[in-house]
Amino acid sequence: MKIEKAVYRPAILPEHRGNPLIEALPTKYTDEELVDRLSFYPSHSFDETQLDPFERVEYLTRLKDLRQPLPIYLDCFRAVEMAIKEGYSVKNPLSPTTMNYLHYPIDRRPNIEPRTGYFKPKGCGITVIGESGVGKTCMLEQILGCFPDTIEHSQYKKHSLPLRQVVWIKVDCPDDSSVRALCHKILSELDSKLGFEPTKRAGTIPLLLDQIEARIKSSFLGILVIDEMQNLNLAKTGGADRLLGFIHNLVNNLGIPILFCANPPFNQLLSRTLKAARRAESNGYFDVVLMENDSVWSLFIEELWELQWTNVRTPLTGELNDKLYELSVGNMDLAVRIFREAQRYIIGCVDERITGELLEHAASIAIKASKTVTDEIRRERSITTLKRKLNTTLLLARADMAHIQQKELVAVEGVSQSIPGDLSRPHHPEFADALTILQTADDLFERIDNPDLVQHAAAEEKPLELLRQEGVFCEHPLKVFA
């Protein structure tokens, strides 16, 4: 936990100036400065590679500390930074509006409006989605680490300001989708950040909600990060909806920015209602995916490959790069584990060079539990590649056939020509391109906004009218697609 004394710096936006909560935040970093803050490259020297094998093996633990920021890290940081400032912009502790906000719940505030107006929340939502192991949590920890945990204020200009400002807290979503359990976690984290003794929990849910509201307000919480949101128990009747309702209340009534971090099932839950999806992604939606074997992967693998504690350095070749990518399927965590296991296995041998065969052997040991998943990902990628090759071949074959038939068909006066049918050619070329795209699409089901639309239309008195409104009933296709 980092409690820092407030150091005030002029805010960039004029409307933020004079707000100690914003002026106490770190100076805005340039992209270059941000990369330095988000990265960590473990130390490594030639002398370490000349130590005894049993000592060199211990140095391999440094591989876990490698932090190579990717482009999405910068975008996510900017979204978090903007959300914190936006939330604080309406909570100036020197304003009568904020005093009214601190002392009265939204539904029980007096009718006398402060001279600066009633509090108008500016909370927002950020969502980070990605498969397990792609580095979501690691990315968030690096981003949040750029901000202080708590800022202690005492004097702002000529104003006494005895308060502690909690910039961020991070909690895990409870497995049972319990509002009570989430409240307890939030209270515990706030107590820890503020340096308080554990707060005695209220006995009933209504009192607990009042308690959590008062504590969040008084601590001037900047952003609430909730990890493992895929834990929402959809099977438990109303559990997920109640918890999401509680979280959205924090955004709507208290103006607290929320960041959700979850595995892919969570985005399906959000998409059930436009309201939930809109709130959750109002300040950014980040899909953290497995890396492609491109320049971003090269950026990471070149830094990883530098960390060799073998007694002979193995240069990174295209073959080794591709092999490690294939084995790890672009997952940074798996790549580090395979590379570490390869060195652990070979250190102390007569020949300590790293080869493709060694990486394969290391993968069979280091990622046994992940083998089923990685094999499935490789299989899906192979099928996608084959689809693309097959479609390209078919299109070329059809073009060649059409060209040959055009040459062979010669008009002879007085002789009727019979044009043979060609089943390989589209009978309606005006639809061909759109249908080809759909045939090869990997996200076909995601493109269908409402898979039950036809059933819904069948239940209507005027089914065609509903289909027209949804834009899926085309009365004049030849005019539209010609």
Short mmCIF file of C-alpha atoms in Angstrom, two decimals:
data_model
loop_
_atom_site.label_atom_id
_atom_site.label_comp_id
_atom_site.label_asym_id
_atom_site.label_seq_id
_atom_site.Cartn_x
_atom_site.Cartn_y
_atom_site.Cartn_z
CA MET A 1 0.00 0.00 0.00
CA LYS A 2 1.32 3.44 -0.99
CA ILE A 3 0.12 6.46 1.02
CA GLU A 4 1.61 9.57 -0.54
CA LYS A 5 1.54 13.13 0.68
CA ALA A 6 -0.42 15.31 -1.72
CA VAL A 7 1.69 17.30 -4.17
CA TYR A 8 -0.46 19.62 -6.25
CA ARG A 9 0.22 20.27 -9.92
CA PRO A 10 -1.83 22.51 -12.23
CA ALA A 11 -4.49 20.50 -14.06
CA ILE A 12 -4.50 20.45 -17.86
CA LEU A 13 -8.19 21.32 -18.31
CA PRO A 14 -9.29 24.73 -16.96
CA GLU A 15 -12.44 23.17 -15.47
CA HIS A 16 -10.27 20.81 -13.40
CA ARG A 17 -8.13 23.57 -11.89
CA GLY A 18 -8.81 24.28 -8.25
CA ASN A 19 -9.86 20.66 -7.65
CA PRO A 20 -7.34 19.15 -5.20
CA LEU A 21 -8.43 15.58 -5.98
CA ILE A 22 -7.36 15.98 -9.61
CA GLU A 23 -4.35 18.23 -9.01
CA ALA A 24 -2.90 15.65 -6.58
CA LEU A 25 -2.87 12.92 -9.24
CA PRO A 26 0.42 12.09 -11.00
CA THR A 27 1.50 14.28 -13.91
CA LYS A 28 0.13 13.10 -17.25
CA TYR A 29 2.73 10.86 -18.89
CA THR A 30 3.78 11.01 -22.51
CA ASP A 31 3.59 7.69 -24.37
CA GLU A 32 7.36 7.27 -24.01
CA GLU A 33 7.22 7.92 -20.25
CA LEU A 34 4.25 5.59 -19.93
CA VAL A 35 6.10 2.75 -21.65
CA ASP A 36 8.94 3.19 -19.14
CA ARG A 37 6.47 3.08 -16.25
CA LEU A 38 4.65 -0.01 -17.51
CA SER A 39 7.72 -2.04 -18.46
CA PHE A 40 10.14 -4.04 -16.37
CA TYR A 41 13.13 -5.87 -17.78
CA PRO A 42 14.93 -8.15 -15.27
CA SER A 43 18.66 -7.61 -14.94
CA HIS A 44 20.93 -10.04 -16.77
CA SER A 45 24.70 -10.17 -17.18
CA PHE A 46 27.32 -12.33 -18.87
CA ASP A 47 28.95 -13.10 -15.50
CA GLU A 48 25.72 -14.77 -14.34
CA THR A 49 25.87 -17.19 -17.28
CA GLN A 50 29.29 -18.41 -16.10
CA LEU A 51 28.13 -19.46 -12.65
CA ASP A 52 27.61 -23.07 -11.61
CA PRO A 53 24.49 -24.74 -13.07
CA PHE A 54 22.65 -25.02 -9.74
CA GLU A 55 23.04 -21.25 -9.26
CA ARG A 56 22.00 -20.36 -12.81
CA VAL A 57 18.78 -22.35 -12.50
CA GLU A 58 17.75 -20.09 -9.63
CA TYR A 59 18.13 -17.01 -11.83
CA LEU A 60 15.35 -18.36 -14.06
CA THR A 61 12.79 -17.08 -11.54
CA ARG A 62 13.49 -13.61 -12.94
CA LEU A 63 11.69 -14.58 -16.14
CA LYS A 64 8.36 -14.24 -14.31
CA ASP A 65 9.13 -10.58 -13.64
CA LEU A 66 9.43 -9.60 -17.31
CA ARG A 67 6.90 -6.90 -18.20
CA GLN A 68 6.70 -5.91 -21.85
CA PRO A 69 3.86 -3.42 -22.43
CA LEU A 70 1.78 -3.93 -25.57
CA PRO A 71 -0.16 -1.26 -27.52
CA ILE A 72 -3.42 -2.15 -25.75
CA TYR A 73 -1.77 -1.31 -22.40
CA LEU A 74 -1.43 2.35 -23.40
CA ASP A 75 -5.03 2.58 -24.59
CA CYS A 76 -6.35 0.96 -21.41
CA PHE A 77 -4.22 3.24 -19.21
CA ARG A 78 -5.60 6.34 -20.94
CA ALA A 79 -9.16 5.07 -20.42
CA VAL A 80 -8.53 4.50 -16.69
CA GLU A 81 -6.81 7.88 -16.31
CA MET A 82 -9.70 9.66 -18.04
CA ALA A 83 -12.32 7.80 -15.99
CA ILE A 84 -10.67 8.75 -12.68
CA LYS A 85 -10.45 12.43 -13.62
CA GLU A 86 -14.00 12.48 -14.97
CA GLY A 87 -15.34 10.98 -11.74
CA TYR A 88 -13.39 13.46 -9.60
CA SER A 89 -14.40 16.45 -11.75
CA VAL A 90 -17.75 16.75 -9.90
CA LYS A 91 -16.39 15.93 -6.41
CA ASN A 92 -14.29 18.94 -5.51
CA PRO A 93 -14.12 18.67 -1.69
CA LEU A 94 -14.17 22.48 -1.43
CA SER A 95 -17.52 22.75 -3.22
CA PRO A 96 -20.91 23.05 -1.43
CA THR A 97 -22.21 20.50 -3.96
CA THR A 98 -19.74 17.91 -2.67
CA MET A 99 -20.56 18.72 0.95
CA ASN A 100 -24.22 18.02 0.18
CA TYR A 101 -23.23 14.81 -1.64
CA LEU A 102 -21.15 13.60 1.32
CA HIS A 103 -23.80 14.24 3.97
CA TYR A 104 -27.00 13.06 2.32
CA PRO A 105 -27.97 9.94 0.36
CA ILE A 106 -29.31 10.74 -3.11
CA ASP A 107 -32.86 9.73 -2.16
CA ARG A 108 -32.85 11.61 1.17
CA ARG A 109 -31.22 14.94 0.40
CA PRO A 110 -33.00 18.17 1.51
CA ASN A 111 -35.03 20.29 -0.87
CA ILE A 112 -32.72 23.28 -0.37
CA GLU A 113 -30.33 23.15 -3.32
CA PRO A 114 -26.70 24.19 -2.72
CA ARG A 115 -25.66 27.41 -4.48
CA THR A 116 -23.41 25.34 -6.76
CA GLY A 117 -26.23 22.92 -7.57
CA TYR A 118 -27.00 19.32 -6.72
CA PHE A 119 -24.44 16.59 -7.29
CA LYS A 120 -24.59 15.13 -10.82
CA PRO A 121 -22.61 11.86 -11.00
CA LYS A 122 -20.12 11.28 -13.80
CA GLY A 123 -19.35 7.62 -13.29
CA CYS A 124 -18.54 5.45 -16.29
CA GLY A 125 -17.68 1.86 -17.15
CA ILE A 126 -14.65 0.14 -18.66
CA THR A 127 -14.64 -3.52 -19.64
CA VAL A 128 -11.59 -5.72 -20.21
CA ILE A 129 -12.36 -9.14 -21.71
CA GLY A 130 -9.92 -11.93 -22.52
CA GLU A 131 -9.26 -15.63 -22.16
CA SER A 132 -7.50 -16.87 -19.04
CA GLY A 133 -3.73 -16.41 -19.22
CA VAL A 134 -3.59 -13.70 -21.90
CA GLY A 135 -2.34 -11.15 -19.35
CA LYS A 136 -5.46 -9.15 -18.38
CA THR A 137 -4.79 -9.08 -14.64
CA CYS A 138 -1.08 -8.48 -15.13
CA MET A 139 -1.87 -5.56 -17.45
CA LEU A 140 -4.28 -4.04 -14.93
CA GLU A 141 -1.82 -4.40 -12.07
CA GLN A 142 0.82 -2.58 -14.11
CA ILE A 143 -1.63 0.17 -15.04
CA LEU A 144 -2.96 0.64 -11.50
CA GLY A 145 0.61 0.62 -10.21
CA CYS A 146 1.16 3.92 -12.03
CA PHE A 147 -1.27 5.58 -9.60
CA PRO A 148 -0.80 5.95 -5.84
CA ASP A 149 -3.02 3.79 -3.64
CA THR A 150 -3.92 6.61 -1.29
CA ILE A 151 -3.17 10.35 -1.24
CA GLU A 152 -3.12 12.17 2.09
CA HIS A 153 -4.24 15.80 1.99
CA SER A 154 -3.76 18.29 4.80
CA GLN A 155 -3.61 21.79 3.31
CA TYR A 156 -4.66 23.01 -0.14
CA LYS A 157 -3.59 26.59 -0.77
CA LYS A 158 -5.23 28.45 2.16
CA HIS A 159 -7.79 25.75 2.90
CA SER A 160 -7.46 23.09 5.58
CA LEU A 161 -8.12 19.74 3.89
CA PRO A 162 -7.73 16.79 6.29
CA LEU A 163 -8.74 13.82 4.15
CA ARG A 164 -7.38 10.65 2.59
CA GLN A 165 -8.18 10.04 -1.06
CA VAL A 166 -8.26 6.39 -2.22
CA VAL A 167 -7.44 6.49 -5.93
CA TRP A 168 -8.28 2.85 -6.70
CA ILE A 169 -9.18 -0.49 -5.21
CA LYS A 170 -9.31 -3.91 -6.86
CA VAL A 171 -11.50 -6.78 -5.66
CA ASP A 172 -12.55 -10.16 -7.06
CA CYS A 173 -16.17 -10.89 -7.88
CA PRO A 174 -17.60 -13.34 -5.29
CA ASP A 175 -18.31 -16.85 -6.56
CA ASP A 176 -21.88 -16.80 -5.25
CA SER A 177 -22.84 -13.47 -6.90
CA SER A 178 -23.61 -12.16 -3.42
CA VAL A 179 -24.02 -8.41 -2.94
CA ARG A 180 -23.14 -8.88 0.74
CA ALA A 181 -19.86 -10.66 -0.10
CA LEU A 182 -18.87 -7.94 -2.58
CA CYS A 183 -19.64 -5.22 -0.02
CA HIS A 184 -17.46 -6.99 2.55
CA LYS A 185 -14.59 -7.18 0.06
CA ILE A 186 -14.91 -3.50 -0.83
CA LEU A 187 -14.99 -2.47 2.84
CA SER A 188 -11.94 -4.61 3.64
CA GLU A 189 -9.99 -3.13 0.76
CA LEU A 190 -10.93 0.44 1.70
CA ASP A 191 -9.93 -0.20 5.33
CA SER A 192 -6.58 -1.50 4.13
CA LYS A 193 -5.95 1.45 1.80
CA LEU A 194 -6.94 3.97 4.47
CA GLY A 195 -4.91 2.26 7.19
CA PHE A 196 -8.00 1.66 9.37
CA GLU A 197 -8.90 -1.21 11.65
CA PRO A 198 -11.45 -3.59 10.07
CA THR A 199 -14.89 -1.99 10.00
CA LYS A 200 -17.67 -3.80 11.86
CA ARG A 201 -20.10 -4.95 9.17
CA ALA A 202 -23.76 -3.98 9.30
CA GLY A 203 -26.14 -6.87 9.97
CA THR A 204 -28.71 -6.32 7.22
CA ILE A 205 -28.37 -5.67 3.50
CA PRO A 206 -30.03 -2.20 3.58
CA LEU A 207 -27.77 -1.07 6.44
CA LEU A 208 -24.76 -2.61 4.71
CA LEU A 209 -25.56 -0.67 1.52
CA ASP A 210 -25.78 2.57 3.53
CA GLN A 211 -22.46 1.69 5.18
CA ILE A 212 -20.71 1.00 1.87
CA GLU A 213 -22.12 4.19 0.34
CA ALA A 214 -20.87 6.33 3.22
CA ARG A 215 -17.41 4.75 3.18
CA ILE A 216 -17.00 5.08 -0.60
CA LYS A 217 -18.04 8.73 -0.43
CA SER A 218 -15.78 9.67 2.49
CA SER A 219 -12.74 7.95 0.93
CA PHE A 220 -13.23 9.77 -2.41
CA LEU A 221 -12.73 6.51 -4.29
CA GLY A 222 -11.39 7.17 -7.80
CA ILE A 223 -12.16 3.86 -9.54
CA LEU A 224 -13.39 0.42 -8.48
CA VAL A 225 -11.82 -2.51 -10.35
CA ILE A 226 -13.70 -5.82 -10.16
CA ASP A 227 -11.75 -8.81 -11.46
CA GLU A 228 -13.03 -12.33 -12.23
CA MET A 229 -16.46 -11.06 -13.25
CA GLN A 230 -17.09 -14.37 -15.01
CA ASN A 231 -17.81 -15.69 -11.49
CA LEU A 232 -21.31 -14.24 -11.73
CA ASN A 233 -23.58 -17.16 -10.97
CA LEU A 234 -26.06 -17.22 -13.85
CA ALA A 235 -27.68 -20.38 -12.49
CA LYS A 236 -28.61 -18.69 -9.23
CA THR A 237 -31.98 -17.00 -9.72
CA GLY A 238 -31.50 -13.25 -9.91
CA GLY A 239 -27.99 -13.39 -8.43
CA ALA A 240 -26.18 -11.88 -11.37
CA ASP A 241 -28.88 -9.27 -11.96
CA ARG A 242 -28.87 -8.15 -8.31
CA LEU A 243 -25.11 -7.80 -8.25
CA LEU A 244 -25.03 -5.88 -11.54
CA GLY A 245 -27.83 -3.69 -10.22
CA PHE A 246 -25.78 -2.88 -7.11
CA ILE A 247 -22.71 -2.07 -9.20
CA HIS A 248 -24.68 0.14 -11.58
CA ASN A 249 -26.08 1.97 -8.55
CA LEU A 250 -22.50 2.88 -7.60
CA VAL A 251 -22.04 4.37 -11.06
CA ASN A 252 -25.40 6.14 -11.31
CA ASN A 253 -25.79 7.49 -7.77
CA LEU A 254 -22.24 7.80 -6.43
CA GLY A 255 -20.48 8.56 -9.72
CA ILE A 256 -17.86 5.84 -9.16
CA PRO A 257 -16.11 4.65 -12.35
CA ILE A 258 -16.14 0.84 -12.58
CA LEU A 259 -13.70 -1.40 -14.45
CA PHE A 260 -14.83 -4.97 -15.15
CA CYS A 261 -12.21 -7.62 -15.92
CA ALA A 262 -13.47 -11.03 -17.01
CA ASN A 263 -13.23 -14.07 -19.24
CA PRO A 264 -15.43 -14.19 -22.38
CA PRO A 265 -18.66 -15.57 -20.82
CA PHE A 266 -19.10 -12.18 -19.14
CA ASN A 267 -19.57 -10.30 -22.42
CA GLN A 268 -22.49 -12.60 -23.24
CA LEU A 269 -24.09 -11.64 -19.92
CA LEU A 270 -23.64 -7.93 -20.67
CA SER A 271 -25.09 -8.26 -24.16
CA ARG A 272 -28.38 -9.58 -22.74
CA THR A 273 -29.47 -5.98 -22.22
CA LEU A 274 -28.41 -2.85 -24.07
CA LYS A 275 -28.53 -0.90 -20.80
CA ALA A 276 -25.94 -3.11 -19.08
CA ALA A 277 -23.68 -3.24 -22.12
CA ARG A 278 -23.79 0.53 -22.65
CA ARG A 279 -22.87 1.27 -19.04
CA ALA A 280 -20.10 -1.31 -18.88
CA GLU A 281 -18.30 -0.01 -21.98
CA SER A 282 -19.12 3.70 -21.82
CA ASN A 283 -15.46 4.65 -21.34
CA GLY A 284 -13.83 1.78 -23.22
CA TYR A 285 -14.07 -1.88 -24.18
CA PHE A 286 -10.81 -3.79 -24.49
CA ASP A 287 -10.62 -7.27 -25.95
CA VAL A 288 -7.32 -8.83 -24.83
CA VAL A 289 -6.67 -11.62 -27.32
CA LEU A 290 -3.89 -14.07 -28.04
CA MET A 291 -1.13 -12.39 -30.01
CA GLU A 292 -0.68 -12.93 -33.71
CA ASN A 293 2.76 -13.89 -34.98
CA ASP A 294 3.51 -10.34 -36.04
CA SER A 295 5.48 -7.28 -34.94
CA VAL A 296 3.74 -7.19 -31.53
CA TRP A 297 4.78 -10.79 -30.83
CA SER A 298 8.32 -9.98 -32.00
CA LEU A 299 8.41 -7.04 -29.57
CA PHE A 300 7.72 -9.42 -26.68
CA ILE A 301 9.78 -12.42 -27.80
CA GLU A 302 12.93 -10.39 -28.47
CA GLU A 303 12.93 -9.16 -24.87
CA LEU A 304 12.18 -12.64 -23.52
CA TRP A 305 14.94 -14.24 -25.59
CA GLU A 306 17.54 -11.89 -24.08
CA LEU A 307 17.05 -13.58 -20.70
CA GLN A 308 19.22 -16.64 -21.26
CA TRP A 309 21.23 -18.08 -18.37
CA THR A 310 22.71 -20.90 -20.45
CA ASN A 311 26.51 -20.86 -20.76
CA VAL A 312 26.22 -20.33 -24.52
CA ARG A 313 23.90 -17.80 -26.09
CA THR A 314 21.47 -19.12 -28.70
CA PRO A 315 20.49 -16.47 -31.26
CA LEU A 316 16.80 -16.01 -32.01
CA THR A 317 16.04 -17.38 -35.47
CA GLY A 318 12.81 -17.30 -37.43
CA GLU A 319 12.43 -21.04 -36.90
CA LEU A 320 12.77 -20.76 -33.11
CA ASN A 321 10.45 -17.76 -33.04
CA ASP A 322 7.77 -19.67 -34.98
CA LYS A 323 8.22 -22.78 -32.85
CA LEU A 324 7.74 -20.91 -29.57
CA TYR A 325 4.73 -19.11 -31.02
CA GLU A 326 3.20 -22.38 -32.19
CA LEU A 327 3.70 -24.06 -28.81
CA SER A 328 2.39 -21.11 -26.78
CA VAL A 329 -0.35 -20.17 -29.33
CA GLY A 330 0.60 -16.52 -28.74
CA ASN A 331 -0.01 -16.64 -24.98
CA MET A 332 2.69 -14.65 -23.15
CA ASP A 333 2.38 -16.60 -19.91
CA LEU A 334 2.75 -19.96 -21.69
CA ALA A 335 5.70 -18.66 -23.73
CA VAL A 336 7.53 -17.62 -20.56
CA ARG A 337 6.86 -20.99 -18.90
CA ILE A 338 8.07 -22.95 -21.93
CA PHE A 339 11.21 -20.82 -22.25
CA ARG A 340 11.95 -21.15 -18.53
CA GLU A 341 11.46 -24.93 -18.56
CA ALA A 342 13.68 -25.28 -21.65
CA GLN A 343 16.55 -23.52 -19.88
CA ARG A 344 15.99 -25.40 -16.63
CA TYR A 345 16.19 -28.70 -18.53
CA ILE A 346 19.31 -27.89 -20.58
CA ILE A 347 21.41 -26.01 -17.99
CA GLY A 348 24.16 -28.34 -16.78
CA CYS A 349 24.21 -30.44 -19.98
CA VAL A 350 27.24 -30.69 -22.26
CA ASP A 351 25.50 -28.64 -24.97
CA GLU A 352 23.30 -25.86 -23.59
CA ARG A 353 22.01 -24.51 -26.89
CA ILE A 354 18.25 -24.00 -27.22
CA THR A 355 16.64 -25.87 -30.13
CA GLY A 356 13.16 -26.39 -31.49
CA GLU A 357 13.14 -29.96 -30.15
CA LEU A 358 14.08 -28.67 -26.70
CA LEU A 359 11.20 -26.18 -26.77
CA GLU A 360 8.79 -28.98 -27.71
CA HIS A 361 10.04 -31.11 -24.81
CA ALA A 362 9.77 -28.14 -22.43
CA ALA A 363 6.19 -27.50 -23.56
CA SER A 364 5.24 -31.12 -22.86
CA ILE A 365 6.34 -30.56 -19.24
CA ALA A 366 5.50 -26.92 -18.55
CA ILE A 367 2.00 -26.69 -20.02
CA LYS A 368 0.50 -30.14 -19.52
CA ALA A 369 -2.72 -28.76 -18.05
CA SER A 370 -3.09 -26.30 -20.94
CA LYS A 371 -2.40 -28.85 -23.69
CA THR A 372 -6.05 -29.54 -24.52
CA VAL A 373 -6.80 -25.83 -24.90
CA THR A 374 -3.67 -25.04 -26.93
CA ASP A 375 -4.31 -28.01 -29.22
CA GLU A 376 -7.87 -26.80 -29.83
CA ILE A 377 -6.65 -23.27 -30.63
CA ARG A 378 -4.07 -24.65 -33.09
CA ARG A 379 -6.78 -26.82 -34.69
CA GLU A 380 -9.13 -23.85 -35.11
CA ARG A 381 -6.36 -21.78 -36.66
CA SER A 382 -5.53 -24.58 -39.10
CA ILE A 383 -9.18 -24.89 -40.14
CA THR A 384 -9.42 -21.12 -40.65
CA THR A 385 -6.28 -21.15 -42.79
CA LEU A 386 -7.57 -24.08 -44.85
CA LYS A 387 -10.88 -22.31 -45.37
CA ARG A 388 -9.12 -19.28 -46.77
CA LYS A 389 -6.94 -21.38 -49.06
CA LEU A 390 -9.92 -23.44 -50.26
CA ASN A 391 -12.03 -20.39 -51.04
CA THR A 392 -9.18 -18.72 -52.90
CA THR A 393 -8.65 -21.88 -54.98
CA LEU A 394 -12.36 -22.15 -55.82
CA LEU A 395 -12.59 -18.53 -56.88
CA LEU A 396 -9.56 -18.89 -59.16
CA ALA A 397 -10.95 -22.12 -60.67
CA ARG A 398 -14.28 -20.45 -61.38
CA ALA A 399 -12.59 -17.50 -63.03
CA ASP A 400 -10.51 -19.83 -65.25
CA MET A 401 -13.61 -21.84 -66.24
CA ALA A 402 -15.52 -18.72 -67.20
CA HIS A 403 -12.58 -17.49 -69.26
CA ILE A 404 -12.30 -20.82 -71.16
CA GLN A 405 -16.03 -21.00 -71.89
CA GLN A 406 -16.03 -17.44 -73.16
CA LYS A 407 -13.29 -18.36 -75.65
CA GLU A 408 -14.99 -21.58 -76.83
CA LEU A 409 -18.41 -20.01 -77.41
CA VAL A 410 -18.36 -18.71 -81.01
CA ALA A 411 -21.50 -17.39 -82.68
CA VAL A 412 -22.33 -18.97 -86.08
CA GLU A 413 -24.99 -17.33 -88.22
CA GLY A 414 -28.11 -19.47 -88.57
CA VAL A 415 -27.01 -21.99 -85.98
CA SER A 416 -28.58 -21.78 -82.56
CA GLN A 417 -26.10 -21.96 -79.71
CA SER A 418 -26.79 -24.02 -76.60
CA ILE A 419 -25.09 -22.44 -73.59
CA PRO A 420 -24.33 -25.18 -71.05
CA GLY A 421 -25.14 -24.46 -67.42
CA ASP A 422 -22.18 -23.92 -65.11
CA LEU A 423 -22.98 -24.96 -61.55
CA SER A 424 -19.69 -23.53 -60.32
CA ARG A 425 -20.80 -20.00 -61.23
CA PRO A 426 -23.20 -18.00 -59.04
CA HIS A 427 -26.67 -17.78 -60.55
CA HIS A 428 -27.10 -14.41 -58.85
CA PRO A 429 -23.71 -12.65 -58.94
CA GLU A 430 -25.25 -9.62 -57.22
CA PHE A 431 -25.40 -11.72 -54.00
CA ALA A 432 -22.17 -13.67 -54.52
CA ASP A 433 -19.73 -11.42 -52.65
CA ALA A 434 -21.95 -11.08 -49.59
CA LEU A 435 -22.59 -14.84 -49.45
CA THR A 436 -18.88 -15.66 -49.83
CA ILE A 437 -18.06 -13.41 -46.88
CA LEU A 438 -20.70 -15.15 -44.75
CA GLN A 439 -19.48 -18.62 -45.77
CA THR A 440 -15.96 -17.89 -44.56
CA ALA A 441 -16.85 -15.79 -41.51
CA ASP A 442 -15.55 -17.11 -38.18
CA ASP A 443 -17.92 -14.85 -36.23
CA LEU A 444 -21.15 -15.77 -38.02
CA PHE A 445 -23.17 -16.25 -34.83
CA GLU A 446 -21.86 -13.00 -33.34
CA ARG A 447 -23.17 -11.13 -36.40
CA ILE A 448 -26.72 -12.25 -35.65
CA ASP A 449 -28.03 -9.67 -33.16
CA ASN A 450 -31.27 -11.55 -32.41
CA PRO A 451 -31.27 -15.28 -33.30
CA ASP A 452 -34.92 -15.56 -32.20
CA LEU A 453 -36.17 -12.77 -34.46
CA VAL A 454 -38.18 -15.05 -36.80
CA GLN A 455 -39.93 -16.72 -33.84
CA HIS A 456 -40.76 -13.29 -32.40
CA ALA A 457 -42.10 -12.15 -35.77
CA ALA A 458 -44.29 -15.26 -36.06
CA ALA A 459 -46.03 -14.27 -32.84
CA GLU A 460 -46.85 -10.78 -34.14
CA GLU A 461 -50.06 -9.80 -35.93
CA LYS A 462 -47.98 -8.23 -38.70
CA PRO A 463 -44.77 -10.28 -38.83
CA LEU A 464 -43.43 -8.64 -41.99
CA GLU A 465 -43.68 -5.21 -40.37
CA LEU A 466 -41.39 -6.32 -37.52
CA LEU A 467 -38.90 -7.79 -40.00
CA ARG A 468 -38.93 -4.52 -41.98
CA GLN A 469 -38.23 -2.54 -38.82
CA GLU A 470 -35.30 -4.80 -37.97
CA GLY A 471 -33.93 -4.40 -41.51
CA VAL A 472 -33.91 -8.12 -42.38
CA PHE A 473 -36.83 -8.19 -44.84
CA CYS A 474 -35.84 -6.99 -48.29
CA GLU A 475 -38.76 -6.54 -50.70
CA HIS A 476 -36.69 -5.55 -53.74
CA PRO A 477 -33.35 -7.42 -53.54
CA LEU A 478 -32.40 -6.80 -57.17
CA LYS A 479 -32.66 -3.05 -56.63
CA VAL A 480 -30.76 -3.15 -53.35
CA PHE A 481 -27.92 -5.51 -54.34
CA ALA A 482 -27.61 -4.73 -58.05
#
